[in-house]
Amino acid sequence: MASIFTRIINGELPGHFVWRDDVAVAIMTIAPVRPGHCLVIPVEEVDHWDDVPADINAHLLDVAGKVAKAQKKVYSPQRVGVMVAGLEVPHTHYHLVPIDQIADLDFALQQPASPEVLAAEAAKLRAALVELGYRDSAA
């Protein structure tokens, strides 16, 4: 059975895309711990992050770096935290969270966000990616 992320990538479920290419996507999470919290996900469904092929993992980190630069531009955090928890969905994904302190990475802070809020946040990040010179990959 396809993961929820595969279903979003394939257009079977709605998603708010920040980045999309043949190898990876970045989408807004539906329950962010902070504004701008998004996920970088390989298109190929791999359960455990340590089983992701090296070339795909390198691409995921490259995309994560680009999205983090956009998050810094939009939200002005002290840092962009990166976390791989791996328990929620059996499909590797990196959490990218604009943070000002380590406590900002607490998943107990998750709050559901409306589709309108997620769409607006995704649009801000896509615009920042374009301003930073990255192609508009989520279009």
mmCIF file with all atom_site columns, C-alpha atoms in Angstrom, residues 43-132:
data_model
loop_
_atom_site.group_PDB
_atom_site.id
_atom_site.type_symbol
_atom_site.label_atom_id
_atom_site.label_alt_id
_atom_site.label_comp_id
_atom_site.label_asym_id
_atom_site.label_entity_id
_atom_site.label_seq_id
_atom_site.pdbx_PDB_ins_code
_atom_site.Cartn_x
_atom_site.Cartn_y
_atom_site.Cartn_z
_atom_site.occupancy
_atom_site.B_iso_or_equiv
_atom_site.pdbx_formal_charge
_atom_site.auth_seq_id
_atom_site.auth_comp_id
_atom_site.auth_asym_id
_atom_site.auth_atom_id
_atom_site.pdbx_PDB_model_num
ATOM 1  C CA . VAL A 1 43  ? 9.761  10.464 -4.529 1.00 0.00 ? 43  VAL A CA 1
ATOM 2  C CA . GLU A 1 44  ? 10.921 6.860  -4.170 1.00 0.00 ? 44  GLU A CA 1
ATOM 3  C CA . GLU A 1 45  ? 9.282  5.286  -1.138 1.00 0.00 ? 45  GLU A CA 1
ATOM 4  C CA . VAL A 1 46  ? 12.017 4.186  1.300  1.00 0.00 ? 46  VAL A CA 1
ATOM 5  C CA . ASP A 1 47  ? 10.978 3.413  4.872  1.00 0.00 ? 47  ASP A CA 1
ATOM 6  C CA . HIS A 1 48  ? 14.244 3.884  6.805  1.00 0.00 ? 48  HIS A CA 1
ATOM 7  C CA . TRP A 1 49  ? 16.386 6.966  6.138  1.00 0.00 ? 49  TRP A CA 1
ATOM 8  C CA . ASP A 1 50  ? 19.566 4.909  6.405  1.00 0.00 ? 50  ASP A CA 1
ATOM 9  C CA . ASP A 1 51  ? 18.378 2.754  3.480  1.00 0.00 ? 51  ASP A CA 1
ATOM 10 C CA . VAL A 1 52  ? 18.045 5.728  1.121  1.00 0.00 ? 52  VAL A CA 1
ATOM 11 C CA . PRO A 1 53  ? 20.639 5.383  -1.683 1.00 0.00 ? 53  PRO A CA 1
ATOM 12 C CA . ALA A 1 54  ? 23.553 7.809  -1.284 1.00 0.00 ? 54  ALA A CA 1
ATOM 13 C CA . ASP A 1 55  ? 22.796 9.743  -4.474 1.00 0.00 ? 55  ASP A CA 1
ATOM 14 C CA . ILE A 1 56  ? 19.172 10.285 -3.458 1.00 0.00 ? 56  ILE A CA 1
ATOM 15 C CA . ASN A 1 57  ? 20.186 11.250 0.073  1.00 0.00 ? 57  ASN A CA 1
ATOM 16 C CA . ALA A 1 58  ? 22.652 13.795 -1.329 1.00 0.00 ? 58  ALA A CA 1
ATOM 17 C CA . HIS A 1 59  ? 19.853 15.254 -3.445 1.00 0.00 ? 59  HIS A CA 1
ATOM 18 C CA . LEU A 1 60  ? 17.505 15.393 -0.442 1.00 0.00 ? 60  LEU A CA 1
ATOM 19 C CA . LEU A 1 61  ? 20.108 17.361 1.507  1.00 0.00 ? 61  LEU A CA 1
ATOM 20 C CA . ASP A 1 62  ? 20.648 19.692 -1.453 1.00 0.00 ? 62  ASP A CA 1
ATOM 21 C CA . VAL A 1 63  ? 16.907 20.386 -1.656 1.00 0.00 ? 63  VAL A CA 1
ATOM 22 C CA . ALA A 1 64  ? 16.767 20.769 2.140  1.00 0.00 ? 64  ALA A CA 1
ATOM 23 C CA . GLY A 1 65  ? 19.532 23.375 1.947  1.00 0.00 ? 65  GLY A CA 1
ATOM 24 C CA . LYS A 1 66  ? 17.682 25.375 -0.700 1.00 0.00 ? 66  LYS A CA 1
ATOM 25 C CA . VAL A 1 67  ? 14.402 25.241 1.201  1.00 0.00 ? 67  VAL A CA 1
ATOM 26 C CA . ALA A 1 68  ? 16.210 26.202 4.437  1.00 0.00 ? 68  ALA A CA 1
ATOM 27 C CA . LYS A 1 69  ? 17.593 29.302 2.711  1.00 0.00 ? 69  LYS A CA 1
ATOM 28 C CA . ALA A 1 70  ? 14.044 30.212 1.698  1.00 0.00 ? 70  ALA A CA 1
ATOM 29 C CA . GLN A 1 71  ? 12.825 29.602 5.254  1.00 0.00 ? 71  GLN A CA 1
ATOM 30 C CA . LYS A 1 72  ? 15.553 31.921 6.569  1.00 0.00 ? 72  LYS A CA 1
ATOM 31 C CA . LYS A 1 73  ? 14.514 34.596 4.077  1.00 0.00 ? 73  LYS A CA 1
ATOM 32 C CA . VAL A 1 74  ? 10.812 34.354 4.927  1.00 0.00 ? 74  VAL A CA 1
ATOM 33 C CA . TYR A 1 75  ? 10.864 33.710 8.694  1.00 0.00 ? 75  TYR A CA 1
ATOM 34 C CA . SER A 1 76  ? 14.248 35.090 9.886  1.00 0.00 ? 76  SER A CA 1
ATOM 35 C CA . PRO A 1 77  ? 14.864 32.279 12.392 1.00 0.00 ? 77  PRO A CA 1
ATOM 36 C CA . GLN A 1 78  ? 18.146 31.857 14.245 1.00 0.00 ? 78  GLN A CA 1
ATOM 37 C CA . ARG A 1 79  ? 18.468 28.426 12.618 1.00 0.00 ? 79  ARG A CA 1
ATOM 38 C CA . VAL A 1 80  ? 16.563 25.929 10.525 1.00 0.00 ? 80  VAL A CA 1
ATOM 39 C CA . GLY A 1 81  ? 16.393 22.689 12.472 1.00 0.00 ? 81  GLY A CA 1
ATOM 40 C CA . VAL A 1 82  ? 16.490 19.383 10.635 1.00 0.00 ? 82  VAL A CA 1
ATOM 41 C CA . MET A 1 83  ? 15.075 16.212 12.104 1.00 0.00 ? 83  MET A CA 1
ATOM 42 C CA . VAL A 1 84  ? 14.508 12.677 10.883 1.00 0.00 ? 84  VAL A CA 1
ATOM 43 C CA . ALA A 1 85  ? 12.187 10.913 13.313 1.00 0.00 ? 85  ALA A CA 1
ATOM 44 C CA . GLY A 1 86  ? 10.922 8.114  11.105 1.00 0.00 ? 86  GLY A CA 1
ATOM 45 C CA . LEU A 1 87  ? 8.033  6.904  13.225 1.00 0.00 ? 87  LEU A CA 1
ATOM 46 C CA . GLU A 1 88  ? 5.016  8.736  11.849 1.00 0.00 ? 88  GLU A CA 1
ATOM 47 C CA . VAL A 1 89  ? 4.971  7.603  8.213  1.00 0.00 ? 89  VAL A CA 1
ATOM 48 C CA . PRO A 1 90  ? 6.916  4.650  6.734  1.00 0.00 ? 90  PRO A CA 1
ATOM 49 C CA . HIS A 1 91  ? 8.433  6.871  4.035  1.00 0.00 ? 91  HIS A CA 1
ATOM 50 C CA . THR A 1 92  ? 11.659 8.755  4.746  1.00 0.00 ? 92  THR A CA 1
ATOM 51 C CA . HIS A 1 93  ? 11.193 12.462 5.317  1.00 0.00 ? 93  HIS A CA 1
ATOM 52 C CA . TYR A 1 94  ? 13.253 15.294 6.759  1.00 0.00 ? 94  TYR A CA 1
ATOM 53 C CA . HIS A 1 95  ? 11.509 17.864 8.925  1.00 0.00 ? 95  HIS A CA 1
ATOM 54 C CA . LEU A 1 96  ? 12.776 21.417 8.278  1.00 0.00 ? 96  LEU A CA 1
ATOM 55 C CA . VAL A 1 97  ? 11.694 23.757 11.054 1.00 0.00 ? 97  VAL A CA 1
ATOM 56 C CA . PRO A 1 98  ? 12.568 27.451 11.406 1.00 0.00 ? 98  PRO A CA 1
ATOM 57 C CA . ILE A 1 99  ? 13.691 27.693 15.056 1.00 0.00 ? 99  ILE A CA 1
ATOM 58 C CA . ASP A 1 100 ? 14.940 30.247 17.544 1.00 0.00 ? 100 ASP A CA 1
ATOM 59 C CA . GLN A 1 101 ? 15.616 27.771 20.354 1.00 0.00 ? 101 GLN A CA 1
ATOM 60 C CA . ILE A 1 102 ? 15.919 23.996 20.705 1.00 0.00 ? 102 ILE A CA 1
ATOM 61 C CA . ALA A 1 103 ? 12.503 23.840 22.402 1.00 0.00 ? 103 ALA A CA 1
ATOM 62 C CA . ASP A 1 104 ? 10.983 24.871 19.045 1.00 0.00 ? 104 ASP A CA 1
ATOM 63 C CA . LEU A 1 105 ? 11.617 21.309 17.812 1.00 0.00 ? 105 LEU A CA 1
ATOM 64 C CA . ASP A 1 106 ? 9.142  19.860 20.322 1.00 0.00 ? 106 ASP A CA 1
ATOM 65 C CA . PHE A 1 107 ? 6.521  17.880 18.410 1.00 0.00 ? 107 PHE A CA 1
ATOM 66 C CA . ALA A 1 108 ? 4.088  18.413 21.296 1.00 0.00 ? 108 ALA A CA 1
ATOM 67 C CA . LEU A 1 109 ? 3.772  21.931 19.828 1.00 0.00 ? 109 LEU A CA 1
ATOM 68 C CA . GLN A 1 110 ? 2.142  20.631 16.634 1.00 0.00 ? 110 GLN A CA 1
ATOM 69 C CA . GLN A 1 111 ? -1.042 22.462 15.701 1.00 0.00 ? 111 GLN A CA 1
ATOM 70 C CA . PRO A 1 112 ? -3.223 21.613 12.697 1.00 0.00 ? 112 PRO A CA 1
ATOM 71 C CA . ALA A 1 113 ? -3.077 24.337 10.052 1.00 0.00 ? 113 ALA A CA 1
ATOM 72 C CA . SER A 1 114 ? -5.854 25.201 7.627  1.00 0.00 ? 114 SER A CA 1
ATOM 73 C CA . PRO A 1 115 ? -5.382 24.541 3.914  1.00 0.00 ? 115 PRO A CA 1
ATOM 74 C CA . GLU A 1 116 ? -5.484 28.308 3.352  1.00 0.00 ? 116 GLU A CA 1
ATOM 75 C CA . VAL A 1 117 ? -2.629 28.914 5.800  1.00 0.00 ? 117 VAL A CA 1
ATOM 76 C CA . LEU A 1 118 ? -0.577 26.065 4.315  1.00 0.00 ? 118 LEU A CA 1
ATOM 77 C CA . ALA A 1 119 ? -1.141 27.369 0.777  1.00 0.00 ? 119 ALA A CA 1
ATOM 78 C CA . ALA A 1 120 ? -0.036 30.864 1.815  1.00 0.00 ? 120 ALA A CA 1
ATOM 79 C CA . GLU A 1 121 ? 3.094  29.564 3.575  1.00 0.00 ? 121 GLU A CA 1
ATOM 80 C CA . ALA A 1 122 ? 4.001  27.385 0.581  1.00 0.00 ? 122 ALA A CA 1
ATOM 81 C CA . ALA A 1 123 ? 3.560  30.363 -1.765 1.00 0.00 ? 123 ALA A CA 1
ATOM 82 C CA . LYS A 1 124 ? 5.897  32.496 0.379  1.00 0.00 ? 124 LYS A CA 1
ATOM 83 C CA . LEU A 1 125 ? 8.568  29.795 0.335  1.00 0.00 ? 125 LEU A CA 1
ATOM 84 C CA . ARG A 1 126 ? 8.244  29.210 -3.433 1.00 0.00 ? 126 ARG A CA 1
ATOM 85 C CA . ALA A 1 127 ? 8.580  32.956 -4.042 1.00 0.00 ? 127 ALA A CA 1
ATOM 86 C CA . ALA A 1 128 ? 11.665 33.076 -1.815 1.00 0.00 ? 128 ALA A CA 1
ATOM 87 C CA . LEU A 1 129 ? 13.206 30.163 -3.734 1.00 0.00 ? 129 LEU A CA 1
ATOM 88 C CA . VAL A 1 130 ? 12.718 32.084 -6.990 1.00 0.00 ? 130 VAL A CA 1
ATOM 89 C CA . GLU A 1 131 ? 14.177 35.260 -5.432 1.00 0.00 ? 131 GLU A CA 1
ATOM 90 C CA . LEU A 1 132 ? 17.193 33.209 -4.325 1.00 0.00 ? 132 LEU A CA 1
#
